Coordinates of C-alpha atoms in Angstrom, one line a residue:
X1 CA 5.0 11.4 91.2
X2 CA 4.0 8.7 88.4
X3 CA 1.2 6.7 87.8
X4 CA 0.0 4.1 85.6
X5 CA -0.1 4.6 81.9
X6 CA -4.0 3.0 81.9
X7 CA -5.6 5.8 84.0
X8 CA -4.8 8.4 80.7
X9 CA -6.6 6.9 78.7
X10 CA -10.2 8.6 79.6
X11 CA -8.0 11.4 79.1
X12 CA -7.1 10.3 75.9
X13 CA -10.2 11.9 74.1
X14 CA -10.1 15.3 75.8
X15 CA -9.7 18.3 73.1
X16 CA -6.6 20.0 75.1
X17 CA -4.6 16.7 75.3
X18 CA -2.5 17.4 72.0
X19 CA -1.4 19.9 73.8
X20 CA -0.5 18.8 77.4
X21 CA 0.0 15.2 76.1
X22 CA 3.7 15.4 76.4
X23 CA 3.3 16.7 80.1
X24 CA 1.1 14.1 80.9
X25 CA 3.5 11.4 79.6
X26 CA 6.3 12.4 81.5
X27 CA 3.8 12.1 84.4
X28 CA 4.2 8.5 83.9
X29 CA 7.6 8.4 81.6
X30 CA 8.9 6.1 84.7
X31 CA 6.5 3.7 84.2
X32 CA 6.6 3.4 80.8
X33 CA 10.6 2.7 81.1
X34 CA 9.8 -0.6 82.8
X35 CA 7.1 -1.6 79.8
X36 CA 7.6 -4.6 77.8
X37 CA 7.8 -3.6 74.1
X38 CA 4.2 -5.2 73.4
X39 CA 2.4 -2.8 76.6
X40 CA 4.2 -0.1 75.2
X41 CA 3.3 0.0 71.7
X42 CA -0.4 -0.8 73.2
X43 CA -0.6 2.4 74.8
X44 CA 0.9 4.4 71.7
X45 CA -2.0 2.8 69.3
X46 CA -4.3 4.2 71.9
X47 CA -3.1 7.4 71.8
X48 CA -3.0 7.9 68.1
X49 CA -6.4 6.2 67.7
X50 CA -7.5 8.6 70.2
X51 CA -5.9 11.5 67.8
X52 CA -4.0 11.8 71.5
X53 CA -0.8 13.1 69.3
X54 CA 1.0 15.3 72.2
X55 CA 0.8 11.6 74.0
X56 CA 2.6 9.5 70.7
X57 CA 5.1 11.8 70.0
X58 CA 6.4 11.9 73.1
X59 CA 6.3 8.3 73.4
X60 CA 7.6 7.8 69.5
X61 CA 11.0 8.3 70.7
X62 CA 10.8 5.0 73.2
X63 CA 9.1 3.2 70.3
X64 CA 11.7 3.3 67.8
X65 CA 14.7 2.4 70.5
X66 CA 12.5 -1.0 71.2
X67 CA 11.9 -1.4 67.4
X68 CA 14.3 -4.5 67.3
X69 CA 12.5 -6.3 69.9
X70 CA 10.0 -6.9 67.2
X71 CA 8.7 -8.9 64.0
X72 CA 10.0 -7.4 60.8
X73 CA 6.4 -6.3 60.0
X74 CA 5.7 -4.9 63.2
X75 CA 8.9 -2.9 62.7
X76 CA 7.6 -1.5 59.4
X77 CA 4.0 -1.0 60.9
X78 CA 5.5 0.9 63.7
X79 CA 8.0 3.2 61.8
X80 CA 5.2 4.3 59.6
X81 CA 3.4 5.2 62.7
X82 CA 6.1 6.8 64.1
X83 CA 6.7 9.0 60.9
X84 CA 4.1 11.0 61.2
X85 CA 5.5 12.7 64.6
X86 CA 8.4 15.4 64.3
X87 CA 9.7 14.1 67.7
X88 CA 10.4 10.7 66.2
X89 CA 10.7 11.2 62.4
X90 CA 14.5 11.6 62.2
X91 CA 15.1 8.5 64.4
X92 CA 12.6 6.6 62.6
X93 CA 14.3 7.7 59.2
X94 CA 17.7 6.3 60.5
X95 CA 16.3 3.2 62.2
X96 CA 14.4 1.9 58.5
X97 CA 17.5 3.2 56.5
X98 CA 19.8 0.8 58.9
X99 CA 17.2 -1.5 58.9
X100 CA 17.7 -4.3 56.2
X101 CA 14.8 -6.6 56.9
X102 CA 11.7 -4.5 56.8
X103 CA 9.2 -5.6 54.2
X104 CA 9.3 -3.7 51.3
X105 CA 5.7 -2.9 51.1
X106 CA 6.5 -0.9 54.4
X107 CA 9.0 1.5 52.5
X108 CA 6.9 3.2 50.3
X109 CA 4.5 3.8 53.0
X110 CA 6.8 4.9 55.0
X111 CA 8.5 7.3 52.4
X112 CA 4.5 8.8 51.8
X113 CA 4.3 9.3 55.5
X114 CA 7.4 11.3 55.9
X115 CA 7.7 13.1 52.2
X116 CA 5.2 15.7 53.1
X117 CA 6.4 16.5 56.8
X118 CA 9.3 18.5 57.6
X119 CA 12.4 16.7 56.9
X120 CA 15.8 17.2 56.1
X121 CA 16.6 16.8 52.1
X122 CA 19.6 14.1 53.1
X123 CA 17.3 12.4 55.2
X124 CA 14.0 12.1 52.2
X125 CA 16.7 11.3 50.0
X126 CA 18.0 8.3 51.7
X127 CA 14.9 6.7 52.1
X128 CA 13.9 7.6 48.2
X129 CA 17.1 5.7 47.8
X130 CA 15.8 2.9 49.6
X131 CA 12.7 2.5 47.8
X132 CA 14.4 2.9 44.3
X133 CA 17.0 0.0 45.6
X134 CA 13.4 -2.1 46.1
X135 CA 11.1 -4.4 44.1
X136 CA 8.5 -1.9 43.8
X137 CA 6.0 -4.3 42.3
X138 CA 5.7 -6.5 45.5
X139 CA 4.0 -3.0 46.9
X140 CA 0.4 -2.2 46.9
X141 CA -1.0 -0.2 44.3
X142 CA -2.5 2.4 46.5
X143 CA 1.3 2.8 47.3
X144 CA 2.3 2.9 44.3
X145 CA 0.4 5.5 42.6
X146 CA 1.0 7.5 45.9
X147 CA 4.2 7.4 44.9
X148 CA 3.8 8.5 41.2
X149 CA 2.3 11.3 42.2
X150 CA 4.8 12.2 45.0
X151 CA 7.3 11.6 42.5
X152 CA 6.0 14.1 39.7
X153 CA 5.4 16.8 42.9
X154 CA 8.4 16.6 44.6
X155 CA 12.1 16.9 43.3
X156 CA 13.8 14.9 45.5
X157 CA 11.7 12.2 44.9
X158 CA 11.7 12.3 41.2
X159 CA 14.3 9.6 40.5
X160 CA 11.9 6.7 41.2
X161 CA 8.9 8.1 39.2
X162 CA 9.9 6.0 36.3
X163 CA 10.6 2.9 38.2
X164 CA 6.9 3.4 39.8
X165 CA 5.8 3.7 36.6
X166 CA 7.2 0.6 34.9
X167 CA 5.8 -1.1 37.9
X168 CA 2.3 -0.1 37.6
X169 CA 2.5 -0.9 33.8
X170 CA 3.5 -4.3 34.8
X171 CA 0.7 -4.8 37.4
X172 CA -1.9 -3.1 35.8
X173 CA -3.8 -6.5 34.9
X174 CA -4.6 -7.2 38.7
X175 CA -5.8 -3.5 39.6
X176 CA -9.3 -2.4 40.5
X177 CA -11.0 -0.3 37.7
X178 CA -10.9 2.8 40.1
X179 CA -7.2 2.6 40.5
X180 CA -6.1 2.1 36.7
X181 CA -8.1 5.4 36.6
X182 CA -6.3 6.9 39.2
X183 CA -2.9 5.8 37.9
X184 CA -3.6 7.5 34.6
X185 CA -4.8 10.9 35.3
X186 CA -1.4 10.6 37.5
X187 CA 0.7 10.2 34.4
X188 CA -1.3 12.4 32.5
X189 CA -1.3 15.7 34.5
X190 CA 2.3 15.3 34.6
X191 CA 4.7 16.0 31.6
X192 CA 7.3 14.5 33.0
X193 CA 5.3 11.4 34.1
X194 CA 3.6 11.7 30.6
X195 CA 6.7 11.5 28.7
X196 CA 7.9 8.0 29.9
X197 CA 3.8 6.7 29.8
X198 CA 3.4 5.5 26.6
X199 CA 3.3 1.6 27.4
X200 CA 1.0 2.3 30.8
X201 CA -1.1 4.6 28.7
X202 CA -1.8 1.4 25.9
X203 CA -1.8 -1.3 28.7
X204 CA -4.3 0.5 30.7
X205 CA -6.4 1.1 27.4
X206 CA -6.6 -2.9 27.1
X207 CA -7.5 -3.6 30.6
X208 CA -10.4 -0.6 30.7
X209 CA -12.1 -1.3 27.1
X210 CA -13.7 -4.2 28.0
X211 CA -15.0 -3.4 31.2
X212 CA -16.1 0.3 30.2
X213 CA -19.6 -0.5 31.0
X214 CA -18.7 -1.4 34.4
X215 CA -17.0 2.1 35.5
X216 CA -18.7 4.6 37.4
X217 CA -19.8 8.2 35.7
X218 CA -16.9 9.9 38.0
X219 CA -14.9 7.4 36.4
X220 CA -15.8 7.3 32.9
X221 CA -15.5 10.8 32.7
X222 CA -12.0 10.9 34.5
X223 CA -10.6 8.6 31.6
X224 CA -12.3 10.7 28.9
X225 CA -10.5 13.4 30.2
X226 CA -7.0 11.7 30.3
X227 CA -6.9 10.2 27.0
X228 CA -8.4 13.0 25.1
X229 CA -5.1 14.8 25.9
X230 CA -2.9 11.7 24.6
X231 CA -3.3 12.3 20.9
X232 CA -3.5 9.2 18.1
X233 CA -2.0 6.4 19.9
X234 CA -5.0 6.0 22.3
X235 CA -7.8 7.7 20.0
X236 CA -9.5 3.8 19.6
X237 CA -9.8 3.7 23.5
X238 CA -11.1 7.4 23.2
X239 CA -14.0 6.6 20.7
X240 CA -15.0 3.4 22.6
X241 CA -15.2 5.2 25.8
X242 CA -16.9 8.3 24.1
X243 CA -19.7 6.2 22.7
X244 CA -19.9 4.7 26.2
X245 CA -20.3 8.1 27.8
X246 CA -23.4 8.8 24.9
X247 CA -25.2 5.1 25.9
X248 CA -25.5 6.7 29.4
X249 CA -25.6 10.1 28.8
X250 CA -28.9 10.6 30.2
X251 CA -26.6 9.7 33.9
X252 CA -24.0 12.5 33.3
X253 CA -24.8 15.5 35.8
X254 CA -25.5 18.3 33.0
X255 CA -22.0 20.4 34.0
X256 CA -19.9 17.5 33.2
X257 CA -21.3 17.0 30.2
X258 CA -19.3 20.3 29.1
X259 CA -16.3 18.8 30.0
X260 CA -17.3 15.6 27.7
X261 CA -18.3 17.3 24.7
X262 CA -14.9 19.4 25.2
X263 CA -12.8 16.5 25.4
X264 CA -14.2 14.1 22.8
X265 CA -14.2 16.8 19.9
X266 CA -10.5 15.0 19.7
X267 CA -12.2 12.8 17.9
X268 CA -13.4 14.8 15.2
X269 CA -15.7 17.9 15.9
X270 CA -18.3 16.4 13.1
X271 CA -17.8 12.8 14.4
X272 CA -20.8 10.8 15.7
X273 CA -20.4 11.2 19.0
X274 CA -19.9 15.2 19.5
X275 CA -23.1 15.1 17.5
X276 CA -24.9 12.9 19.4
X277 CA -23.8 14.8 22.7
X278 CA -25.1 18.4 21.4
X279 CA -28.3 16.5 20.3
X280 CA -28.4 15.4 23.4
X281 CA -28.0 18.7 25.2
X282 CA -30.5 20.7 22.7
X283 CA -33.3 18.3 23.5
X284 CA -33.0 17.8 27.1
X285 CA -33.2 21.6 27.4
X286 CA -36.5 22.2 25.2
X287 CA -37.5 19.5 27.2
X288 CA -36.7 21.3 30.7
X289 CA -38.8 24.7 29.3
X290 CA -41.5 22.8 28.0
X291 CA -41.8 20.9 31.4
X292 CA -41.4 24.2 33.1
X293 CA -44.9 25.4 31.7
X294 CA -46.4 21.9 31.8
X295 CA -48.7 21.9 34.7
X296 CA -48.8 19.1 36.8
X297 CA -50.7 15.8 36.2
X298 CA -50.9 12.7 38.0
X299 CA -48.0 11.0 40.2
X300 CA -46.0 9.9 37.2
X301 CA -46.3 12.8 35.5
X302 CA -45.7 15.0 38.3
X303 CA -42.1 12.8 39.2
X304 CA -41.6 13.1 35.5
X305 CA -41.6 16.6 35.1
X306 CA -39.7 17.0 38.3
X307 CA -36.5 15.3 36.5
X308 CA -36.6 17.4 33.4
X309 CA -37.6 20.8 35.4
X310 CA -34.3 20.0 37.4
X311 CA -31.9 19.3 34.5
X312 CA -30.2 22.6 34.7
X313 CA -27.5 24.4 33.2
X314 CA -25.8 27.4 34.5
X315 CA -25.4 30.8 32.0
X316 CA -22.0 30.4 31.9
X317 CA -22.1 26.5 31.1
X318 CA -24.3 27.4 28.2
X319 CA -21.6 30.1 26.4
X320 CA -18.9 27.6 27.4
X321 CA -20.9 25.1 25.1
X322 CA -21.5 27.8 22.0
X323 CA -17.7 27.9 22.5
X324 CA -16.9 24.6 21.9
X325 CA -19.0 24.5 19.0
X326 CA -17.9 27.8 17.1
X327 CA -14.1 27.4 18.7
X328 CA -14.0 23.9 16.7
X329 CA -16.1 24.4 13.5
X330 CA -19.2 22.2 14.0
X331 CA -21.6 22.5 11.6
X332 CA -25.2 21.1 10.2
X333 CA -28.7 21.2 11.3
X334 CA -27.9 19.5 14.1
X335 CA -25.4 22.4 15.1
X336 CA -28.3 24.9 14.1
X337 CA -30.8 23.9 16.4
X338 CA -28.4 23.5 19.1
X339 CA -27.1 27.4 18.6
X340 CA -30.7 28.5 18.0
X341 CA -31.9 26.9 21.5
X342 CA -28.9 28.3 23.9
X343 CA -28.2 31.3 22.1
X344 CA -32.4 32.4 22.9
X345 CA -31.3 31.4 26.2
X346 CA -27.8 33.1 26.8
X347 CA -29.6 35.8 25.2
X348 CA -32.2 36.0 28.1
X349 CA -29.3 35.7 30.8
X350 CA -26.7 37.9 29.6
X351 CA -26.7 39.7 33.5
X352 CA -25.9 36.6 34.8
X353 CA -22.9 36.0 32.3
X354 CA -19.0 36.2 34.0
X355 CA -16.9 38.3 32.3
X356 CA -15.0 35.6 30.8
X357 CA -18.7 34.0 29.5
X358 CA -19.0 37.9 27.5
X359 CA -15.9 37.9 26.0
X360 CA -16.1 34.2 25.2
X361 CA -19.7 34.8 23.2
X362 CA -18.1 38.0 21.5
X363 CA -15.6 35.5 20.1
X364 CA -18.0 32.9 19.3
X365 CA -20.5 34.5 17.5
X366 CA -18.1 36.2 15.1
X367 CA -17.3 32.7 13.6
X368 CA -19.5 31.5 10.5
X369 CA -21.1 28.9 12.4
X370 CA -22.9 30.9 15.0
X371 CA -23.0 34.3 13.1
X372 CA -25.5 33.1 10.8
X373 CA -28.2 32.4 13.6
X374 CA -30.6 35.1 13.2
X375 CA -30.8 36.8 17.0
X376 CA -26.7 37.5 16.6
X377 CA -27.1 40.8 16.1
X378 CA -29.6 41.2 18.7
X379 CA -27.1 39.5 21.3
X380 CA -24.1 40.5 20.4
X381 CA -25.5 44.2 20.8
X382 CA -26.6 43.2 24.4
X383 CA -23.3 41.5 25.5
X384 CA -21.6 44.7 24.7
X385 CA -23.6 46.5 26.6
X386 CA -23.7 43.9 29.9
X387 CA -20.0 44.4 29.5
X388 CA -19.9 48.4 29.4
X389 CA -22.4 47.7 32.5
X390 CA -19.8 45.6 34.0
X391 CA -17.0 48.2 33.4
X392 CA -18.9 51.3 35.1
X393 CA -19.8 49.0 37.8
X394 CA -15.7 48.1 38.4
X395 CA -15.1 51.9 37.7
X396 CA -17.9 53.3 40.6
X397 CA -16.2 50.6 43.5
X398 CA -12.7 52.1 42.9
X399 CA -14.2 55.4 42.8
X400 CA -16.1 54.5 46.2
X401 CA -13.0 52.7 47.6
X402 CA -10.9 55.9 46.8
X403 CA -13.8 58.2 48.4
X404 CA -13.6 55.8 51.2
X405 CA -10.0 56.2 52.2
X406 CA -10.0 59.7 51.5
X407 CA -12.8 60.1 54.0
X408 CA -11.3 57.9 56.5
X409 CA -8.2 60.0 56.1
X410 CA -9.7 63.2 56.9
X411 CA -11.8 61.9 59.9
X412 CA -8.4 60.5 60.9
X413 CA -7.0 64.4 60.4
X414 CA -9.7 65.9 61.8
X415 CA -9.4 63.5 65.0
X416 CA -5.8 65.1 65.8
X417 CA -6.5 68.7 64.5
X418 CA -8.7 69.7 67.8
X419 CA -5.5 69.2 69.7
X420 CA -3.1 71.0 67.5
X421 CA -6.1 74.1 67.7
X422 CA -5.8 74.3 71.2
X423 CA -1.7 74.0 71.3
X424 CA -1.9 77.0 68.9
X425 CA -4.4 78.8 70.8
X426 CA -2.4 78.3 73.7
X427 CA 1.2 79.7 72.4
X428 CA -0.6 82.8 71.1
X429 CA -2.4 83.6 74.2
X430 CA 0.8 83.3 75.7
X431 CA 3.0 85.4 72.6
X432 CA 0.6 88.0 73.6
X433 CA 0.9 87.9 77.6
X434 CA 4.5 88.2 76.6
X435 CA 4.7 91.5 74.7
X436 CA 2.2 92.7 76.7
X437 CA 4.4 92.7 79.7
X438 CA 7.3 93.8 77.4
X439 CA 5.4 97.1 76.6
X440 CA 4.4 97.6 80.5
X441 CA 8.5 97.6 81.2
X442 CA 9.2 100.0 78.8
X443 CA 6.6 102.5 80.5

């Protein structure tokens, strides 16, 4: 028996549907057959919007046989959809690959949808073909930087990574802040993308420099990070964006201010701005302690002091920072009072120190820089010891782990030896019945 296709949609939100969704539809398959193309694609946008996804995969299939009975948009709208279903996919593939019309802003959505779900290689590589056969500049730019990072991910893909980029280099002008950003940390954590990014890498420059003020921290930070790594051909752009970074400093959450300081030392380890970010960094901490024993005044005060008391930076951020400074040769009062004010406090903090953060300061403090600040000694004599600490403590858990199994082994042992006691008590008793009754035939 069938009924109508409107009564599952209650149904529609119900946890267990994605899995008896494809029983249900064939509940009302019938009814379904005798859709127009409109009703039918209705009741598959309900499903999907429901997360009904037993439901629209078994209903893909009929969507992608009445595909031509739409607008070429539609069409392209609707293979997307229908990509993300493995009961579909393959059909869907073949339909937008015969397919002539579709817009082209639909293909590189489409290849997205399908690139990460399983597909056969021929199949992936027919539609990459597609989309390297298309104007990839009449896409969106969310599409497009989808794509460049597809590309530098997946092999098959790979052939249109420099197309995408050309195209972004081209477009660039019109983009949002966020997704110039976006399209250059692509290239950049790539070295294949990296390699052919020399123009986008310059064009994106001009477009950010003048609106650097209006990029968010995340932001601002994200393209710090990117071009430090891009050597002389961008280090203008660097050093404006660096000096933006040290206008709003005071913004920067105090962990990614490591991050900074390790990326703009490109520009010179004694260069303005890497001093003016460990100036930064020393006085916002004496400020923190000396809040920390201020006592509370009046409602300014108090909100005052709750800012500096919670401008924090963990142990291991702190010997990262000494790093940066010894690792790159910083030097000068500045530097001094800066090593002087987190060395005290590494020095206090040493248990709380990751391995890495030991060997790191063991390193660090053996360069000229730091080894001339006068509790050296003294810490250096208590990092060894944290890590001989942290060696017996590694040593006693693989001794307990060993104890451990050998003492699960015996209880296991001694679980099956009461059993192999009483078999042996048993043959003996019965050895001795035997010769027993030997002897008394012999008298």
């Amino acid at each position: 028996s069938t009924f109508p296709v409107s009564l599952l949609y209650p149904f529609f939100a119900l946890p267990t549907l994605a899995a008896e969704g494809k029983l249900l539809f064939t509940q009302c398959e019938k009814d379904l057959a005798v859709l127009d193309a409109p009703e039918l694609v209705e009741h598959f946008h309900k499903a999907v919007a429901a997360n009904a996804h037993g439901f629209a995969e078994a209903a893909g299939p009929h969507i992608v046989a009445s595909i031509d009975k739409f607008p070429a948009e539609k069409q392209g709208e609707l293979l997307v959809a229908c990509a993300a279903y493995d009961g579909c996919r393959k059909a869907a593939v073949e339909k937008i690959v015969a397919t002539k019309d579709i817009p082209i802003e639909f293909l590189g959505k489409f290849l997205l949808a399908v690139a990460n779900k399983t597909i056969e290689e021929d199949d992936l590589c027919s539609v990459v073909a597609l989309v390297a056969a298309s104007k990839v500049t009449r896409m969106d730019p969310e599409t497009i930087v989808g794509l460049i990072v597809l590309a530098t991910k997946k092999q098959p893909v790979a052939p249109i990574l420099e197309k995408c980029i050309k195209a972004a280099n081209d477009l660039l002008a019109g983009w949002s802040m966020d997704t110039t950003a976006k399209v250059v940390l692509a290239c950049v954590a790539s070295p294949a993308a990296r390699a052919i990014s020399g123009d986008l890498f310059e064009t994106a420059a001009e477009v950010l420099e003048p609106s650097l003020g209006n990029l968010s921290i995340p932001q601002l930070i994200k393209v710090i990070l990117a071009y430090s790594k891009l050597g002389d051909a961008t280090k203008k752009f660097l050093e404006a964006a660096a000096k933006e970074a040290v206008q709003r400093v005071s913004e920067i959450p105090p962990a990614q201010l490591v991050l900074v300081l390790q990326s703009v030392v490109a520009l010179g380890a004694q260069s303005d701005v890497c001093l003016s970010l460990v100036e930064f960094l020393t006085t916002r901490w004496q400020e923190k302690l000396k809040a920390d024993k201020e006592p509370d005044g009046d409602e300014v005060t108090k909100q005052r002091l709750a800012m500096e008391r919670n401008w924090r930076l963990e142990p291991d951020h702190m010997a990262k920072l000494l790093g940066i400074v010894a690792s790159n040769g910083m030097t000068g009062p500045i530097v001094d009072n800066f090593v002087a004010t987190y060395g005290k406090e590494v020095d206090r903090k040493v248990s709380r120190l990751s391995d890495a953060s030991l060997a790191s300061l063991e390193t660090s403090f053996a360069t000229p820089e730091l080894a001339k600040w006068s509790g050296t000694a003294e810490l250096l004599v208590r990092v060894k010891r944290a890590k001989e600490r942290a060696a017996r403590s590694k040593s006693r858990s693989r001794s307990r782990r060993r104890s451990k199994g050998r003492e699960e082994k015996k209880e296991s042992n001694g679980r099956d030896r009461p059993d192999r006691s009483r078999d042996d008590r048993r043959r003996s008793r019965s050895r001795r019945r035997g010769r027993s009754r030997s002897r008394d035939r012999r008298r």
